[in-house]
């Protein structure tokens, strides 16, 4: 989900300091005007915390109380820092530094390195895993891909908690961490990793913080110079601060108290990285005279969504729960959350895709819909289901908007037109900025009407269309703006990764959805074993899983769908149940033991049962639906549960009798289909589906329909071609309808 592209992104700069305060509610105004001494803002989801703190900075700057260059605002992601810079610019507070902890520390480290350490600063590596792999090889320890990732995470946790290799084992036990390998082995790998970095003269991102802390601790002159530069500090998402980041903040502050922190203990979901809400919860203890402001007016979500969110936290236990905020929706009533139970995970994905298709057909923009899941491994099933339903989607965490080739090319074209536009015949009949942008981008593939399909061609068009819409909004907000002004705006946005809206349903993990919002949210896989996740054992881990679901619920503005499946695979044993977190909140369930239940937070709910028995499956040629039966390996007969194995209809380890020649012919045919329809190849058929076809060599539509990945739509569109190829016949290149 990228920021919406509408005229409110380009508001007029307030004409005075008092005008900066216009439109703030009483609590937000209290934040904005509390400019001295320590300030703690406890801000619930959707309560306008970013609005409050940016207006605080802007009001202080515009009133002459704060010098822009003396303010340092820090947060945790480049996107959030970029958004903060953009808002400050729109409020007339130019010159304020808004950065992540790492970028602020890196900037200081680069500046002071020659003076404090001498020589050239080591190269910063952006990926640890290759180094960890080399360390494992040096230690003669074999790690598979998953173990490499897990060991890397343990090293990162050790560094942000300031734990050295020799102390890792004891620290991990004390923190209750379940080490992915023997703690002694991880300590050995951690030590070897550090040795390799020194040998290769490189540092990692955690080193940036550690080295900055070391310089500020050891060099009083450097610390005094930094403190002379920055007099006022603002920290967003303070519940996510690690011990190392807290130490850096203390060194920046010195003995001063011009600090404003903003956070919500109920949104602490990154403890596995070393984040802890303790610094937020202990703020009044460390700063007895602090001003504390609570923001509970929720402007994002409807009362129905807020009621469910409050109900989730009402059952929570632990220290963070003791400081929970009871949200109060400021929006008009909306539909009740919908709870749906499915027989298996593929049926759940098909059900979500079908509903999404209906929403889009009814006029809901695809960009205002999200599917959120607990683990990234759940993504593939939903990618396939959405592709089968003809729904465009984008993966959160995939290629960034301004890094896309078509966007880079469009930027070059716009920059060239801005520089030499007077000699460009394309612009002769373009009297205003939007028409100039349309003229330039028409040469890059933009057309007034979108292309058919939902593949690569459509994705490229959507990127260019987003730039066209941005130009229209920019021109409406700033009459007289030139092409050069727009190029400058795009450069600013690229630096902040502040992308315009791209049409497509967002697929994202709950962790990566933090800080985002959509009109419609589908929370899928809300079942025991996934939410809470199986490896969450301790009370603290269980409560963090509850908070993660709370974050997911509070991403929804208007409509919320929660679903779960009774079994993983079609025909599997229905031994799953809905998450315990929904007990007492969904109809037909009793309240769990905890803090006194949900207090009616669940309401009546919009109950909608999923399929029972006969589920959404490919139609048999004779009409009607066929029952799903257990998926079994056709070689050894074992029941299959892995999605990839189910597509192959055999265990990965069982011998394959695939017709290699047929497989290659199918791949060539698929490539041609993808090229002519403008789709990625996997949207036609995945590799696993083609392998299954080449292994079974179906004779008729009934046999082809039984292969997982061949849905009703694909059977109708591609069935004749596939069966012809399987029979050894040539397929006409120019089939109509493709």
Tab-separated table of C-alpha atoms in Angstrom, residues 147-539:
chain	number	residue	atom	x	y	z
A	147	UNK	CA	19.337	-21.924	9.474
A	148	UNK	CA	21.422	-19.237	7.777
A	149	UNK	CA	18.551	-16.800	8.114
A	150	UNK	CA	17.899	-17.769	11.738
A	151	UNK	CA	21.553	-17.562	12.787
A	152	UNK	CA	21.812	-14.156	11.103
A	153	UNK	CA	18.808	-13.004	13.120
A	154	UNK	CA	20.485	-14.199	16.325
A	155	UNK	CA	23.620	-12.221	15.479
A	156	UNK	CA	21.523	-9.106	14.837
A	157	UNK	CA	19.670	-9.568	18.130
A	158	UNK	CA	22.976	-9.989	19.977
A	159	UNK	CA	24.358	-6.780	18.551
A	160	UNK	CA	21.317	-4.575	19.222
A	161	UNK	CA	21.209	-5.888	22.801
A	162	UNK	CA	24.974	-5.218	23.062
A	163	UNK	CA	25.784	-8.885	23.696
A	164	UNK	CA	29.287	-10.071	22.730
A	165	UNK	CA	29.878	-13.620	21.398
A	166	UNK	CA	31.221	-14.929	24.705
A	167	UNK	CA	28.001	-13.864	26.476
A	168	UNK	CA	25.527	-15.036	23.825
A	169	UNK	CA	24.521	-18.367	25.400
A	170	UNK	CA	23.772	-16.887	28.820
A	171	UNK	CA	21.980	-13.869	27.331
A	172	UNK	CA	19.804	-16.049	25.088
A	173	UNK	CA	18.719	-18.196	28.038
A	174	UNK	CA	17.960	-15.121	30.144
A	175	UNK	CA	15.882	-13.605	27.333
A	176	UNK	CA	13.982	-16.859	26.786
A	177	UNK	CA	15.102	-17.169	23.170
A	178	UNK	CA	14.848	-20.513	21.413
A	179	UNK	CA	18.165	-20.718	19.600
A	180	UNK	CA	18.003	-22.284	16.122
A	181	UNK	CA	21.238	-24.207	16.836
A	182	UNK	CA	23.247	-25.126	19.897
A	183	UNK	CA	24.019	-21.793	21.656
A	184	UNK	CA	27.724	-22.639	21.745
A	185	UNK	CA	27.697	-23.098	17.960
A	186	UNK	CA	25.922	-19.772	17.441
A	187	UNK	CA	28.456	-18.048	19.684
A	188	UNK	CA	31.233	-19.620	17.599
A	189	UNK	CA	29.579	-18.477	14.352
A	190	UNK	CA	29.021	-14.995	15.766
A	191	UNK	CA	32.706	-14.724	16.718
A	192	UNK	CA	33.834	-15.990	13.291
A	193	UNK	CA	31.472	-13.510	11.604
A	194	UNK	CA	33.031	-10.622	13.506
A	195	UNK	CA	36.535	-11.861	12.619
A	196	UNK	CA	35.633	-12.034	8.929
A	197	UNK	CA	34.330	-8.466	8.966
A	198	UNK	CA	37.576	-7.224	10.449
A	199	UNK	CA	39.630	-9.170	7.891
A	200	UNK	CA	37.616	-7.759	4.997
A	201	UNK	CA	37.407	-4.232	6.427
A	202	UNK	CA	33.608	-4.104	6.302
A	203	UNK	CA	30.903	-3.191	8.819
A	204	UNK	CA	27.196	-4.024	9.044
A	205	UNK	CA	24.193	-1.881	9.963
A	206	UNK	CA	24.378	-2.737	13.666
A	207	UNK	CA	28.042	-1.694	13.655
A	208	UNK	CA	26.954	1.757	12.517
A	209	UNK	CA	25.062	2.188	15.790
A	210	UNK	CA	27.710	0.454	17.908
A	211	UNK	CA	30.543	2.534	16.470
A	212	UNK	CA	28.617	5.781	16.807
A	213	UNK	CA	27.886	4.943	20.444
A	214	UNK	CA	31.560	4.146	21.002
A	215	UNK	CA	32.715	7.427	19.448
A	216	UNK	CA	30.237	9.491	21.473
A	217	UNK	CA	31.225	7.683	24.676
A	218	UNK	CA	34.978	7.921	24.141
A	219	UNK	CA	35.291	11.354	22.554
A	220	UNK	CA	33.780	14.092	24.700
A	221	UNK	CA	34.626	16.699	22.044
A	222	UNK	CA	32.639	14.817	19.411
A	223	UNK	CA	29.678	14.322	21.762
A	224	UNK	CA	29.661	18.023	22.605
A	225	UNK	CA	29.731	18.960	18.935
A	226	UNK	CA	26.719	16.707	18.201
A	227	UNK	CA	24.828	18.082	21.206
A	228	UNK	CA	25.582	21.630	20.111
A	229	UNK	CA	24.052	20.803	16.732
A	230	UNK	CA	20.894	19.060	17.968
A	231	UNK	CA	18.938	20.603	20.843
A	232	UNK	CA	15.536	18.929	20.421
A	233	UNK	CA	14.716	15.284	19.703
A	234	UNK	CA	11.538	13.545	18.580
A	235	UNK	CA	11.337	9.736	18.476
A	236	UNK	CA	8.475	8.021	16.665
A	237	UNK	CA	7.438	4.377	17.312
A	238	UNK	CA	9.267	4.513	20.633
A	239	UNK	CA	7.907	1.102	21.646
A	240	UNK	CA	10.256	-0.407	19.046
A	241	UNK	CA	13.489	1.062	20.425
A	242	UNK	CA	16.242	-1.486	21.118
A	243	UNK	CA	18.693	-1.144	24.019
A	244	UNK	CA	21.373	-0.045	21.562
A	245	UNK	CA	19.156	2.658	20.018
A	246	UNK	CA	18.153	3.833	23.487
A	247	UNK	CA	21.829	4.150	24.433
A	248	UNK	CA	22.502	6.205	21.299
A	249	UNK	CA	19.548	8.456	22.094
A	250	UNK	CA	20.855	9.013	25.644
A	251	UNK	CA	24.258	9.998	24.262
A	252	UNK	CA	22.646	12.437	21.840
A	253	UNK	CA	20.660	13.981	24.676
A	254	UNK	CA	23.373	14.242	27.300
A	255	UNK	CA	21.944	15.804	30.455
A	256	UNK	CA	19.165	17.666	28.619
A	257	UNK	CA	15.468	16.740	28.545
A	258	UNK	CA	14.208	18.293	25.312
A	259	UNK	CA	12.801	14.985	24.171
A	260	UNK	CA	9.396	13.986	22.771
A	261	UNK	CA	8.653	10.282	22.331
A	262	UNK	CA	5.597	8.749	20.661
A	263	UNK	CA	4.482	5.151	20.874
A	264	UNK	CA	1.906	2.498	21.707
A	265	UNK	CA	2.890	-0.515	23.812
A	266	UNK	CA	0.006	-2.449	22.218
A	267	UNK	CA	1.806	-2.270	18.871
A	268	UNK	CA	5.070	-3.831	20.086
A	269	UNK	CA	5.588	-6.598	17.517
A	270	UNK	CA	9.344	-6.643	16.933
A	271	UNK	CA	10.719	-8.034	20.192
A	272	UNK	CA	12.491	-10.772	18.215
A	273	UNK	CA	14.773	-8.023	16.861
A	274	UNK	CA	15.539	-6.686	20.355
A	275	UNK	CA	12.798	-4.047	20.484
A	276	UNK	CA	11.196	-3.520	23.886
A	277	UNK	CA	8.353	-1.275	25.120
A	278	UNK	CA	10.063	-0.919	28.496
A	279	UNK	CA	11.649	2.405	27.535
A	280	UNK	CA	8.198	3.776	26.681
A	281	UNK	CA	6.523	2.322	29.773
A	282	UNK	CA	9.320	3.561	32.073
A	283	UNK	CA	9.444	7.057	30.586
A	284	UNK	CA	7.698	8.706	33.561
A	285	UNK	CA	10.079	6.912	35.932
A	286	UNK	CA	13.140	8.233	34.110
A	287	UNK	CA	11.550	11.659	33.571
A	288	UNK	CA	9.289	12.360	36.588
A	289	UNK	CA	8.296	15.788	35.298
A	290	UNK	CA	7.274	14.574	31.849
A	291	UNK	CA	4.108	15.742	30.119
A	292	UNK	CA	2.053	12.703	29.055
A	293	UNK	CA	-0.641	12.996	26.386
A	294	UNK	CA	-2.893	10.120	25.349
A	295	UNK	CA	-4.345	10.031	21.827
A	296	UNK	CA	-7.370	7.717	21.653
A	297	UNK	CA	-9.604	9.319	19.006
A	298	UNK	CA	-9.403	6.878	16.105
A	299	UNK	CA	-9.880	8.646	12.759
A	300	UNK	CA	-8.983	5.616	10.661
A	301	UNK	CA	-11.452	2.850	11.409
A	302	UNK	CA	-15.200	2.471	11.787
A	303	UNK	CA	-16.728	1.803	15.227
A	304	UNK	CA	-17.185	-1.848	14.247
A	305	UNK	CA	-13.481	-2.338	13.493
A	306	UNK	CA	-12.472	-0.374	16.596
A	307	UNK	CA	-14.799	-2.488	18.765
A	308	UNK	CA	-13.070	-5.656	17.617
A	309	UNK	CA	-9.623	-4.116	18.162
A	310	UNK	CA	-10.538	-3.039	21.684
A	311	UNK	CA	-11.951	-6.500	22.339
A	312	UNK	CA	-8.683	-8.144	21.388
A	313	UNK	CA	-6.753	-6.052	23.885
A	314	UNK	CA	-9.378	-6.460	26.585
A	315	UNK	CA	-8.349	-10.120	26.865
A	316	UNK	CA	-4.616	-9.360	26.933
A	317	UNK	CA	-2.381	-9.831	29.956
A	318	UNK	CA	1.037	-8.533	30.893
A	319	UNK	CA	2.677	-5.161	31.364
A	320	UNK	CA	1.889	-3.789	27.913
A	321	UNK	CA	-1.767	-4.754	28.405
A	322	UNK	CA	-1.875	-2.774	31.643
A	323	UNK	CA	-1.123	0.348	29.595
A	324	UNK	CA	-3.493	-0.360	26.715
A	325	UNK	CA	-5.434	2.501	25.140
A	326	UNK	CA	-9.201	2.239	24.640
A	327	UNK	CA	-9.799	3.620	21.157
A	328	UNK	CA	-12.865	5.728	20.339
A	329	UNK	CA	-13.854	5.760	16.684
A	330	UNK	CA	-14.558	9.151	15.131
A	331	UNK	CA	-16.040	7.705	11.949
A	332	UNK	CA	-19.567	6.849	10.883
A	333	UNK	CA	-20.778	3.294	11.376
A	334	UNK	CA	-19.744	0.663	8.856
A	335	UNK	CA	-20.296	-3.053	8.257
A	336	UNK	CA	-19.564	-5.576	10.969
A	337	UNK	CA	-16.363	-7.629	10.633
A	338	UNK	CA	-16.997	-10.854	8.733
A	339	UNK	CA	-15.766	-14.161	10.183
A	340	UNK	CA	-15.504	-17.082	7.740
A	341	UNK	CA	-14.495	-20.689	8.274
A	342	UNK	CA	-13.233	-22.809	5.357
A	343	UNK	CA	-12.553	-26.509	5.023
A	344	UNK	CA	-8.974	-26.063	3.780
A	345	UNK	CA	-6.400	-23.419	2.870
A	346	UNK	CA	-6.881	-23.500	-0.932
A	347	UNK	CA	-10.616	-22.985	-0.397
A	348	UNK	CA	-9.826	-20.069	1.922
A	349	UNK	CA	-7.627	-18.457	-0.736
A	350	UNK	CA	-10.243	-19.009	-3.448
A	351	UNK	CA	-12.927	-17.542	-1.200
A	352	UNK	CA	-10.876	-14.417	-0.488
A	353	UNK	CA	-10.058	-13.988	-4.191
A	354	UNK	CA	-13.717	-14.342	-5.138
A	355	UNK	CA	-14.796	-11.697	-2.636
A	356	UNK	CA	-12.013	-9.374	-3.768
A	357	UNK	CA	-13.108	-9.795	-7.379
A	358	UNK	CA	-16.654	-8.832	-6.340
A	359	UNK	CA	-15.408	-5.778	-4.431
A	360	UNK	CA	-13.367	-4.555	-7.393
A	361	UNK	CA	-16.312	-5.138	-9.747
A	362	UNK	CA	-18.477	-3.060	-7.381
A	363	UNK	CA	-16.084	-0.117	-7.633
A	364	UNK	CA	-13.612	-0.584	-4.771
A	365	UNK	CA	-10.094	0.294	-6.061
A	366	UNK	CA	-7.736	-2.686	-5.969
A	367	UNK	CA	-5.152	-0.475	-4.260
A	368	UNK	CA	-7.524	-0.082	-1.300
A	369	UNK	CA	-7.638	-3.827	-0.589
A	370	UNK	CA	-5.050	-5.882	1.299
A	371	UNK	CA	-4.575	-9.549	2.149
A	372	UNK	CA	-2.518	-9.900	5.325
A	373	UNK	CA	-0.986	-13.146	6.595
A	374	UNK	CA	1.267	-14.288	9.420
A	375	UNK	CA	4.156	-15.735	7.376
A	376	UNK	CA	5.532	-14.984	3.931
A	377	UNK	CA	5.162	-18.648	2.974
A	378	UNK	CA	1.379	-18.132	2.847
A	379	UNK	CA	1.747	-15.669	-0.012
A	380	UNK	CA	2.020	-18.151	-2.896
A	381	UNK	CA	-1.442	-19.631	-2.388
A	382	UNK	CA	-3.023	-16.177	-2.529
A	383	UNK	CA	-0.933	-15.066	-5.494
A	384	UNK	CA	-2.244	-18.061	-7.431
A	385	UNK	CA	-5.843	-17.548	-6.306
A	386	UNK	CA	-5.817	-13.858	-7.250
A	387	UNK	CA	-4.200	-14.618	-10.606
A	388	UNK	CA	-6.862	-17.255	-11.280
A	389	UNK	CA	-9.540	-14.659	-10.465
A	390	UNK	CA	-7.944	-12.091	-12.772
A	391	UNK	CA	-7.126	-9.737	-9.882
A	392	UNK	CA	-3.974	-7.577	-10.121
A	393	UNK	CA	-1.806	-7.630	-7.007
A	394	UNK	CA	1.462	-6.317	-5.639
A	395	UNK	CA	3.715	-7.862	-3.033
A	396	UNK	CA	4.645	-5.631	-0.134
A	397	UNK	CA	8.424	-5.687	0.119
A	398	UNK	CA	8.877	-6.392	-3.602
A	399	UNK	CA	10.516	-3.973	-6.025
A	400	UNK	CA	10.077	-0.377	-4.918
A	401	UNK	CA	8.095	1.978	-7.144
A	402	UNK	CA	10.906	4.344	-8.057
A	403	UNK	CA	13.236	1.400	-8.778
A	404	UNK	CA	10.965	-0.001	-11.498
A	405	UNK	CA	12.541	0.219	-14.977
A	406	UNK	CA	9.522	1.945	-16.519
A	407	UNK	CA	9.475	4.558	-13.726
A	408	UNK	CA	13.193	5.246	-14.106
A	409	UNK	CA	12.764	5.649	-17.878
A	410	UNK	CA	9.741	7.900	-17.363
A	411	UNK	CA	11.769	10.065	-14.986
A	412	UNK	CA	14.534	10.440	-17.559
A	413	UNK	CA	11.983	11.370	-20.230
A	414	UNK	CA	10.273	13.936	-18.000
A	415	UNK	CA	13.608	15.427	-16.963
A	416	UNK	CA	14.643	15.755	-20.597
A	417	UNK	CA	11.339	17.365	-21.547
A	418	UNK	CA	11.657	19.803	-18.650
A	419	UNK	CA	15.104	20.818	-19.864
A	420	UNK	CA	14.478	20.957	-23.622
A	421	UNK	CA	10.671	21.106	-23.768
A	422	UNK	CA	10.645	24.177	-25.982
A	423	UNK	CA	12.113	22.109	-28.807
A	424	UNK	CA	9.918	19.031	-28.260
A	425	UNK	CA	7.124	18.670	-30.839
A	426	UNK	CA	5.289	16.365	-28.419
A	427	UNK	CA	4.607	19.381	-26.204
A	428	UNK	CA	3.408	21.753	-28.947
A	429	UNK	CA	-0.244	20.964	-28.263
A	430	UNK	CA	0.110	20.514	-24.484
A	431	UNK	CA	-0.871	23.775	-22.806
A	432	UNK	CA	-0.766	22.659	-19.166
A	433	UNK	CA	1.288	20.399	-16.905
A	434	UNK	CA	-0.997	17.314	-16.933
A	435	UNK	CA	-1.240	17.316	-20.720
A	436	UNK	CA	2.544	17.740	-20.976
A	437	UNK	CA	3.079	14.710	-18.733
A	438	UNK	CA	0.563	12.665	-20.713
A	439	UNK	CA	2.311	13.641	-23.926
A	440	UNK	CA	5.758	12.681	-22.635
A	441	UNK	CA	4.608	9.397	-21.084
A	442	UNK	CA	2.666	8.404	-24.196
A	443	UNK	CA	6.089	7.829	-25.700
A	444	UNK	CA	6.882	5.456	-22.814
A	445	UNK	CA	3.757	3.304	-23.201
A	446	UNK	CA	1.011	5.220	-21.400
A	447	UNK	CA	-2.386	5.237	-23.116
A	448	UNK	CA	-5.704	6.815	-22.048
A	449	UNK	CA	-7.244	3.359	-21.658
A	450	UNK	CA	-5.555	0.528	-19.752
A	451	UNK	CA	-4.454	-2.584	-21.642
A	452	UNK	CA	-6.339	-5.829	-21.208
A	453	UNK	CA	-5.099	-8.412	-18.752
A	454	UNK	CA	-3.291	-8.177	-15.442
A	455	UNK	CA	0.279	-9.073	-16.289
A	456	UNK	CA	3.518	-7.210	-16.907
A	457	UNK	CA	2.052	-4.899	-19.567
A	458	UNK	CA	-0.739	-3.849	-17.218
A	459	UNK	CA	1.730	-3.375	-14.348
A	460	UNK	CA	3.887	-1.075	-16.494
A	461	UNK	CA	0.811	0.901	-17.528
A	462	UNK	CA	-0.313	1.225	-13.900
A	463	UNK	CA	3.092	2.680	-12.970
A	464	UNK	CA	2.859	5.316	-15.687
A	465	UNK	CA	-0.804	6.019	-14.876
A	466	UNK	CA	0.181	6.679	-11.267
A	467	UNK	CA	2.597	9.367	-12.500
A	468	UNK	CA	-0.129	10.898	-14.685
A	469	UNK	CA	-2.540	11.080	-11.731
A	470	UNK	CA	0.179	12.561	-9.542
A	471	UNK	CA	0.784	15.292	-12.136
A	472	UNK	CA	-2.938	16.113	-12.180
A	473	UNK	CA	-3.090	16.464	-8.395
A	474	UNK	CA	0.157	18.436	-8.319
A	475	UNK	CA	-1.128	20.898	-10.911
A	476	UNK	CA	-4.483	21.273	-9.122
A	477	UNK	CA	-2.741	22.086	-5.834
A	478	UNK	CA	-0.098	24.355	-7.363
A	479	UNK	CA	-1.468	26.341	-10.313
A	480	UNK	CA	1.298	27.483	-12.577
A	481	UNK	CA	3.626	24.633	-11.655
A	482	UNK	CA	6.006	23.642	-14.441
A	483	UNK	CA	7.373	20.335	-15.630
A	484	UNK	CA	10.615	21.178	-13.829
A	485	UNK	CA	8.643	21.629	-10.588
A	486	UNK	CA	7.083	18.206	-11.031
A	487	UNK	CA	10.485	16.621	-11.705
A	488	UNK	CA	11.772	18.173	-8.471
A	489	UNK	CA	8.742	16.739	-6.636
A	490	UNK	CA	9.426	13.287	-8.092
A	491	UNK	CA	13.072	13.503	-7.039
A	492	UNK	CA	11.972	14.400	-3.511
A	493	UNK	CA	9.530	11.499	-3.452
A	494	UNK	CA	12.096	9.064	-4.822
A	495	UNK	CA	14.493	9.998	-2.050
A	496	UNK	CA	11.750	9.412	0.513
A	497	UNK	CA	10.343	6.345	-1.307
A	498	UNK	CA	6.990	8.170	-1.180
A	499	UNK	CA	5.329	6.465	-4.115
A	500	UNK	CA	2.016	7.338	-5.765
A	501	UNK	CA	-0.757	4.772	-5.774
A	502	UNK	CA	-0.372	1.717	-8.006
A	503	UNK	CA	-3.509	-0.256	-8.703
A	504	UNK	CA	-3.289	-3.771	-7.310
A	505	UNK	CA	-4.350	-5.678	-4.215
A	506	UNK	CA	-1.566	-5.669	-1.624
A	507	UNK	CA	-0.266	-8.991	-0.315
A	508	UNK	CA	1.744	-8.497	2.865
A	509	UNK	CA	2.803	-10.109	6.089
A	510	UNK	CA	1.379	-8.611	9.262
A	511	UNK	CA	4.819	-7.353	10.260
A	512	UNK	CA	5.351	-5.513	6.977
A	513	UNK	CA	1.838	-4.006	7.122
A	514	UNK	CA	2.692	-1.971	10.226
A	515	UNK	CA	2.076	1.728	9.622
A	516	UNK	CA	-0.146	1.173	6.568
A	517	UNK	CA	-3.920	1.201	6.064
A	518	UNK	CA	-6.544	0.160	3.516
A	519	UNK	CA	-10.308	0.458	3.075
A	520	UNK	CA	-10.690	-3.326	3.028
A	521	UNK	CA	-8.485	-5.843	4.838
A	522	UNK	CA	-8.592	-9.637	4.607
A	523	UNK	CA	-6.867	-11.233	7.611
A	524	UNK	CA	-6.311	-14.817	6.527
A	525	UNK	CA	-5.045	-17.910	8.310
A	526	UNK	CA	-6.352	-16.711	11.700
A	527	UNK	CA	-6.132	-20.233	13.148
A	528	UNK	CA	-4.401	-21.873	16.069
A	529	UNK	CA	-0.864	-22.766	15.067
A	530	UNK	CA	-0.609	-19.743	12.808
A	531	UNK	CA	-2.070	-17.029	15.041
A	532	UNK	CA	-0.527	-17.493	17.550
A	533	UNK	CA	2.274	-19.158	15.608
A	534	UNK	CA	3.241	-22.650	16.760
A	535	UNK	CA	6.617	-21.657	18.173
A	536	UNK	CA	5.123	-18.954	20.424
A	537	UNK	CA	5.341	-20.771	23.769
A	538	UNK	CA	5.785	-18.292	26.610
A	539	UNK	CA	3.148	-15.869	27.863
